[in-house]
Each structure stands twice: as C-alpha cells, then as structure tokens.
Amino acid sequence: MRTRMLLAVTAAAAMTLAGCGRTPAAPPADAAAAALAGLGAEHIKVGMAFDVGGRGDKSFNDMAGVGLDRAKKELEIEVTETAPAKSDDGVRIATLNKLVESGNNPVFAVGFQYVNALKKVAADHPETTFAIIDDDSIAANNVVSLVFAEEQGSFLVGAAAALKSHTGVVGYIGGVQIPLLQKFEAGFTAGAKHVNPKIKVQVQYLSAPPDFSGFGVPDKAKQVAADMLKADADVIYAAAGGSGSGALQAVGATDNAAFVGVDSDQYASADPAVQPRVLTSMLKRVDNAVFQEIQAFIKGDRAGGVRRFDLKTDGIGYATSNQAEIAPLQPELERLRQQLYDGKIVAPTKP
C-alpha cells in the first residue's frame, strides 16, 4: 500500500526540495495532497520546538508555525509543538528529548540557538530525523539543515528603502550581532547603495554574543529607531525577531518615515494605525521549508544534508501588501530581482 501511495504522489506532483539538486515546488495538486494525506494517516507525528517565546513574534516562529499548520491540514499529520522556557542549552535538550520520547518523527528545531542541544540529542536518537532552521554546522545522517539566502531578500528591501528615502539616510537594526544577521545587514546595505551610491546606512545591533537578549527587547529597539529617525533616517529595516515591533512603533509615530519588516509580511499583522508606515517586508519562507521537509519525510526521504532556499526556490522574497507604497517601486525591484535570479548581481553575505 505504501509503495502504491508513493507512486501516486510522484505521479501527481513532482515535489522537489532545495539543496542536494532539489528545489521547492508549488503547492501539491489536489490529487497529490490527497495521496500525501493518505500517507499521513500512518500516524506520522511531527514535533516542533520553537525558539524562546514560541508563536506570536510576527516573525520567525510564526512563519515556522504557518508551515506546520499547513502540513497538519493538508497532510493530516499529528503535531506537537513546544518552546523552551528560557534560552539555555540544558532546557533545549530537555525540550527536544521530550518531543522524541513522545513519538514524534521528524522533529524540527526552530533557530540556530538549538545547535548545541541538537548535536547531543540527534546523536542519542539516530532513529529520529531532525531538521534545524538557520544552521548548517551539524554533519549527521539524521539532521537536515534548512538555510536561506537572506542577503538576496535584504538586497531587494535595501533597494526599496533607497528608492523610498527622501533624506538619503536609512537604518538597519539587528537583533544580535552574529554572522547570520550580518547577512541581512550586508544585503540591505548593498541593495541601498546599488540604487544610491551616496546613501548613508545607519547600523546598530541590540546585543552581542553571549547576550542574545536582542531578539526580545522591543523597548530598546524602539529607542534605537527613534534615535535613527532623529539622525535623519526615514526608512528603517529591523531584523530583530520580537524586538522589531518596537522599531515599528517608533516609525509609526512619525508622519513620513517608513518601516521594513522581516521574515513574515508585517503589514498584514500590524496594527491598522501603523500599517501605512510598513513599506514592505523581507520574506523568509520558513513556512515553505517546513512544509516541504515534512512532505519529503512522508515520501521516505530521511537523509541528512543541507537544503538552501533562495530566489530560485521561492524561499526568499519581498512583500507587496502595501500596494499604495510599494507599487511605484516594483518595476525597479523586479528588474533587480531578475538580475539576482540570473546571477548578474551577487548580494554579499558579509558587511
């Protein structure tokens, strides 16, 4: 029965994944979804360990949750989700172990801060497939790394910021000064300077390792954004997890500044009072990565390795919900998107 079902899935929708020669495909057709749902009836249980705080950050955790919700609905899997009470390796180990011991397979670790915990838990449970988002340092047969070309999406929103700016000054707020978020900074700065070589890009991080509090200090982000606005910045890009809401509050209190969100479409989730100030968001399709990895598991792909999601695999993009603001910029942004796609422009990964 399983063999016949797998053949039905293959015939109905050629689903491919990023990395290892595979690229994400469009959502499955109804027939493929039904076939996959049939496999899901084999009591596949998927566990997801969110980063601290869990759902509700309107960013990274929420996007992972969207992918999990879609898989639960379309593939009829069972789902267990949890989040550590604090940012501590011991707590993260216990969180992952609890998911494994509850019979979940595969198990997702949302965020690079799980890397130390996952190394141990994956070694202790070789029969379980794990997927970690935003880290590719674990070389294990049962660990899949889901990583993204954040520099490409950041290049595009950097270009949008420069096209929108009237002062020639824009700002970037990073949650924690780590290489991952420096990819955002590098892409954003390069995109802005591609449009306006004379533009000034203010950069500030909210914390630096070993202090990772920068992802959860919206009040601090609000003050940093306010200081940037006073220093003539009129577009601010915040890649700071839950702290980004504070930066949006500062921008929303102005009459003419603009905000660029990250990970999810933050125009869609913003308070109506500040929605007009959200120019766009750099979309990091963690939802696609999660959904497609669950599809692969159901189809029998349990191999470890690295899956990279970029413009070519619909893993990165920019939001267009605020048409009143973004529509005038889209012709140039689409031209740049095509050049990035074709490799004529290569966004940098380091500042």
XYZ file of C-alpha atoms in Angstrom:
351
model
C 0.000 0.000 0.000
C 2.770 2.443 0.927
C 4.584 1.760 -2.358
C 1.430 2.372 -4.383
C 0.776 5.585 -2.455
C 4.292 6.872 -3.019
C 3.891 6.244 -6.732
C 0.623 8.155 -6.682
C 2.320 11.118 -5.022
C 5.166 11.069 -7.512
C 2.811 10.924 -10.465
C 0.508 13.646 -9.122
C 3.102 16.249 -8.159
C 6.849 16.297 -8.670
C 7.858 17.749 -5.348
C 11.468 18.826 -5.038
C 13.445 20.346 -2.201
C 16.167 22.962 -2.031
C 19.724 21.654 -1.870
C 21.126 18.318 -2.965
C 19.969 19.153 -6.502
C 16.339 19.677 -5.488
C 14.236 22.837 -5.492
C 10.914 23.602 -3.775
C 7.855 23.124 -5.931
C 4.482 24.795 -5.998
C 1.835 23.516 -3.552
C 0.680 19.991 -4.469
C -2.361 19.442 -6.669
C -5.489 18.110 -5.013
C -4.714 14.548 -6.059
C -1.190 14.746 -4.676
C -2.418 16.309 -1.462
C -4.932 13.510 -1.058
C -2.260 10.893 -1.624
C 0.052 12.519 0.873
C -2.806 12.776 3.315
C -3.229 9.032 2.984
C 0.380 8.526 3.976
C -0.129 10.915 6.855
C -2.788 8.531 8.121
C 0.065 6.180 9.022
C 0.216 8.192 12.238
C 3.182 10.354 11.377
C 3.746 12.673 14.297
C 5.715 15.868 13.752
C 7.290 17.715 16.653
C 8.308 21.361 16.547
C 10.467 23.107 19.137
C 10.024 26.836 18.625
C 12.566 29.362 19.781
C 12.007 31.075 23.142
C 8.593 32.732 23.236
C 7.037 30.441 20.655
C 4.304 31.698 18.387
C 3.276 35.326 18.400
C 6.530 37.006 17.382
C 5.046 38.027 13.984
C 8.341 36.843 12.549
C 10.462 33.684 12.568
C 8.495 31.452 14.940
C 5.207 32.400 13.348
C 6.444 31.533 9.849
C 7.541 28.082 11.051
C 4.113 27.707 12.611
C 2.406 28.564 9.322
C 4.263 25.725 7.603
C 3.373 23.317 10.408
C -0.308 24.332 10.299
C -0.434 23.817 6.547
C 1.092 20.362 6.882
C -1.374 19.435 9.610
C -4.292 20.469 7.410
C -3.147 19.142 4.034
C -1.152 16.072 5.051
C -3.282 15.049 8.049
C -0.342 14.570 10.362
C -0.328 14.761 14.132
C 1.501 17.736 15.585
C 3.166 18.502 18.899
C 4.666 21.931 19.445
C 6.519 23.457 22.346
C 9.057 26.147 23.219
C 11.798 26.281 25.861
C 11.058 28.354 28.930
C 14.417 30.078 28.660
C 17.457 30.284 26.403
C 19.570 27.555 27.966
C 21.174 24.502 26.340
C 20.003 22.212 29.121
C 16.415 23.368 28.718
C 16.649 22.994 24.934
C 17.984 19.437 25.283
C 15.081 18.569 27.565
C 12.637 20.165 25.096
C 13.918 18.106 22.160
C 14.131 14.906 24.188
C 10.517 15.273 25.286
C 9.390 15.555 21.669
C 11.361 12.445 20.690
C 10.147 10.445 23.684
C 6.562 11.362 22.763
C 6.985 9.532 19.473
C 7.497 12.495 17.144
C 9.487 11.899 13.975
C 10.566 14.183 12.353
C 11.412 16.843 14.940
C 12.056 20.483 13.988
C 14.357 22.817 15.927
C 13.466 26.407 15.083
C 16.596 28.535 15.147
C 20.361 28.332 15.327
C 20.349 28.528 19.127
C 19.366 24.849 19.157
C 22.643 23.766 17.575
C 24.439 22.568 20.734
C 21.367 20.809 22.082
C 20.583 19.170 18.759
C 24.095 17.793 18.320
C 23.633 15.792 21.509
C 20.002 14.781 21.036
C 20.498 13.724 17.402
C 23.482 11.566 18.396
C 21.423 9.950 21.164
C 18.484 9.248 18.827
C 19.857 8.165 15.426
C 16.492 6.639 14.510
C 14.816 10.073 14.554
C 15.077 12.613 11.732
C 15.695 16.185 12.842
C 15.538 19.459 10.921
C 17.188 22.636 12.169
C 16.453 26.060 10.738
C 19.249 28.578 10.180
C 22.240 26.378 10.925
C 24.304 24.110 8.678
C 27.102 23.143 11.054
C 25.786 19.715 12.109
C 27.108 16.919 9.920
C 24.903 13.962 10.834
C 22.944 11.478 8.751
C 19.736 12.232 10.629
C 19.940 16.059 10.644
C 18.637 18.232 7.803
C 19.730 21.887 7.752
C 17.265 24.393 6.322
C 19.075 27.626 5.428
C 18.168 30.719 3.417
C 19.721 33.359 1.171
C 18.754 36.240 3.451
C 21.209 38.502 1.658
C 19.135 38.305 -1.543
C 15.866 39.371 0.063
C 17.663 42.019 2.088
C 19.226 43.386 -1.114
C 15.752 43.890 -2.549
C 14.324 45.647 0.510
C 17.505 47.718 0.740
C 16.838 48.851 -2.800
C 13.241 49.612 -1.849
C 14.433 51.655 1.127
C 16.768 53.730 -1.054
C 14.071 54.280 -3.667
C 11.659 55.434 -0.941
C 14.071 57.586 1.071
C 13.921 61.368 0.697
C 16.747 62.136 3.120
C 19.377 59.785 1.719
C 19.660 58.128 5.153
C 18.274 54.700 6.094
C 18.736 52.457 9.118
C 19.294 48.782 9.901
C 18.551 47.329 13.363
C 19.836 43.817 14.011
C 18.750 41.733 16.976
C 22.129 40.158 17.815
C 25.467 40.836 16.146
C 26.094 37.406 14.669
C 27.090 36.276 11.146
C 23.508 35.288 10.302
C 22.142 38.779 10.920
C 25.178 40.362 9.330
C 23.984 38.679 6.119
C 20.836 40.788 6.414
C 22.915 43.907 7.020
C 25.257 43.201 4.104
C 22.438 42.589 1.639
C 20.429 45.595 2.814
C 23.391 47.959 2.561
C 24.385 46.621 -0.855
C 20.860 46.996 -2.207
C 20.539 50.543 -0.909
C 23.904 51.566 -2.329
C 23.148 49.907 -5.658
C 20.266 52.355 -6.030
C 22.003 55.332 -4.420
C 25.796 55.046 -4.011
C 25.786 58.111 -1.738
C 23.151 56.848 0.679
C 24.075 56.624 4.368
C 23.149 53.410 6.185
C 22.997 53.598 9.967
C 23.598 50.209 11.615
C 23.011 49.165 15.201
C 22.630 45.810 16.940
C 20.636 45.382 20.133
C 23.038 42.891 21.729
C 26.141 40.822 21.005
C 27.049 37.221 21.969
C 26.939 35.728 24.507
C 23.997 38.064 25.119
C 21.118 37.025 22.839
C 18.522 39.233 24.500
C 18.333 41.443 21.408
C 15.550 39.305 19.971
C 13.184 40.171 22.819
C 13.711 43.832 23.779
C 11.133 45.879 21.828
C 11.554 48.887 24.101
C 15.261 49.046 23.284
C 14.544 48.671 19.578
C 12.016 51.495 19.831
C 14.631 53.806 21.329
C 17.266 52.856 18.760
C 14.789 53.504 15.951
C 13.822 56.848 17.475
C 17.489 57.845 17.625
C 17.955 56.879 13.966
C 14.925 58.937 12.987
C 16.357 61.937 14.823
C 19.567 61.435 12.824
C 17.615 61.832 9.552
C 16.878 58.200 8.736
C 13.468 57.944 7.087
C 13.371 54.199 6.338
C 14.294 51.596 8.984
C 14.777 47.850 8.435
C 14.559 45.736 11.593
C 15.778 42.127 11.592
C 15.384 41.566 15.302
C 12.689 38.976 15.950
C 10.185 40.126 18.569
C 12.094 43.382 19.065
C 11.032 44.590 15.630
C 7.631 45.617 16.978
C 9.326 48.347 18.993
C 11.043 49.763 15.931
C 7.708 49.792 14.108
C 6.135 51.729 16.967
C 8.794 54.410 16.658
C 8.329 54.675 12.891
C 4.541 54.584 13.249
C 4.645 57.664 15.436
C 6.026 59.712 12.528
C 4.225 61.237 9.575
C 6.626 60.337 6.794
C 9.073 57.595 7.816
C 8.770 54.003 6.574
C 9.400 50.613 8.151
C 10.716 47.411 6.566
C 9.819 44.188 8.357
C 11.414 40.764 8.225
C 10.535 37.069 7.848
C 6.747 37.470 7.552
C 4.559 40.103 5.883
C 4.377 42.519 8.789
C 1.936 44.800 7.009
C -0.629 42.011 7.319
C -0.102 41.616 11.070
C 0.480 45.270 12.009
C -1.944 47.414 13.941
C -4.087 49.348 11.431
C -2.840 52.587 12.959
C 0.730 51.907 11.799
C 0.056 49.787 8.705
C 0.570 52.692 6.286
C 4.139 53.047 7.559
C 5.078 49.440 6.606
C 6.710 49.813 3.199
C 7.474 46.104 2.717
C 8.986 43.095 4.481
C 11.803 40.741 3.543
C 10.017 37.413 3.262
C 11.908 34.408 4.546
C 9.757 31.437 3.601
C 10.373 29.276 6.629
C 6.811 28.037 6.098
C 7.714 26.577 2.700
C 10.832 24.935 4.113
C 8.928 23.285 6.973
C 6.067 22.076 4.786
C 8.333 20.668 2.089
C 10.576 18.902 4.590
C 7.531 17.165 6.066
C 6.482 16.177 2.541
C 9.918 14.710 1.910
C 9.783 12.705 5.142
C 6.372 11.289 4.262
C 7.716 10.251 0.867
C 10.559 8.365 2.523
C 13.427 10.871 2.321
C 15.177 10.605 5.673
C 18.666 11.696 4.561
C 20.556 14.467 6.283
C 22.153 17.332 4.421
C 21.655 20.999 3.620
C 18.633 22.484 1.834
C 19.181 26.073 0.718
C 16.190 28.276 -0.059
C 16.716 31.335 -2.264
C 15.020 33.346 -5.002
C 15.202 30.416 -7.405
C 13.336 28.171 -4.973
C 10.770 30.706 -3.744
C 12.496 30.708 -0.378
C 13.078 34.464 -0.315
C 11.109 37.497 -1.490
C 9.578 40.809 -0.515
C 6.023 41.693 0.492
C 3.729 43.737 -1.736
C 0.676 44.034 0.521
C 1.009 47.800 0.933
C 0.365 48.499 -2.730
C -0.044 52.219 -2.211
C 3.614 52.434 -1.174
C 5.367 49.565 -2.919
C 3.687 49.608 -6.340
C 5.650 52.638 -7.654
C 8.895 50.858 -6.738
C 8.066 47.432 -8.133
C 9.279 47.861 -11.716
C 12.814 48.573 -10.477
C 12.616 45.933 -7.746
C 11.510 43.287 -10.228
C 14.360 44.223 -12.542
C 16.803 43.759 -9.658
C 15.114 40.517 -8.612
C 15.676 39.108 -12.089
C 19.328 40.138 -12.043
C 19.815 38.417 -8.696
C 17.996 35.354 -10.018
C 20.212 35.251 -13.119
C 23.395 35.783 -11.120
C 24.138 39.126 -12.769
C 24.059 40.631 -9.282
C 25.514 38.702 -6.362
C 24.418 40.006 -2.980
C 27.198 39.988 -0.358
C 26.930 37.904 2.791
C 29.340 39.950 4.915
C 29.285 43.684 5.715
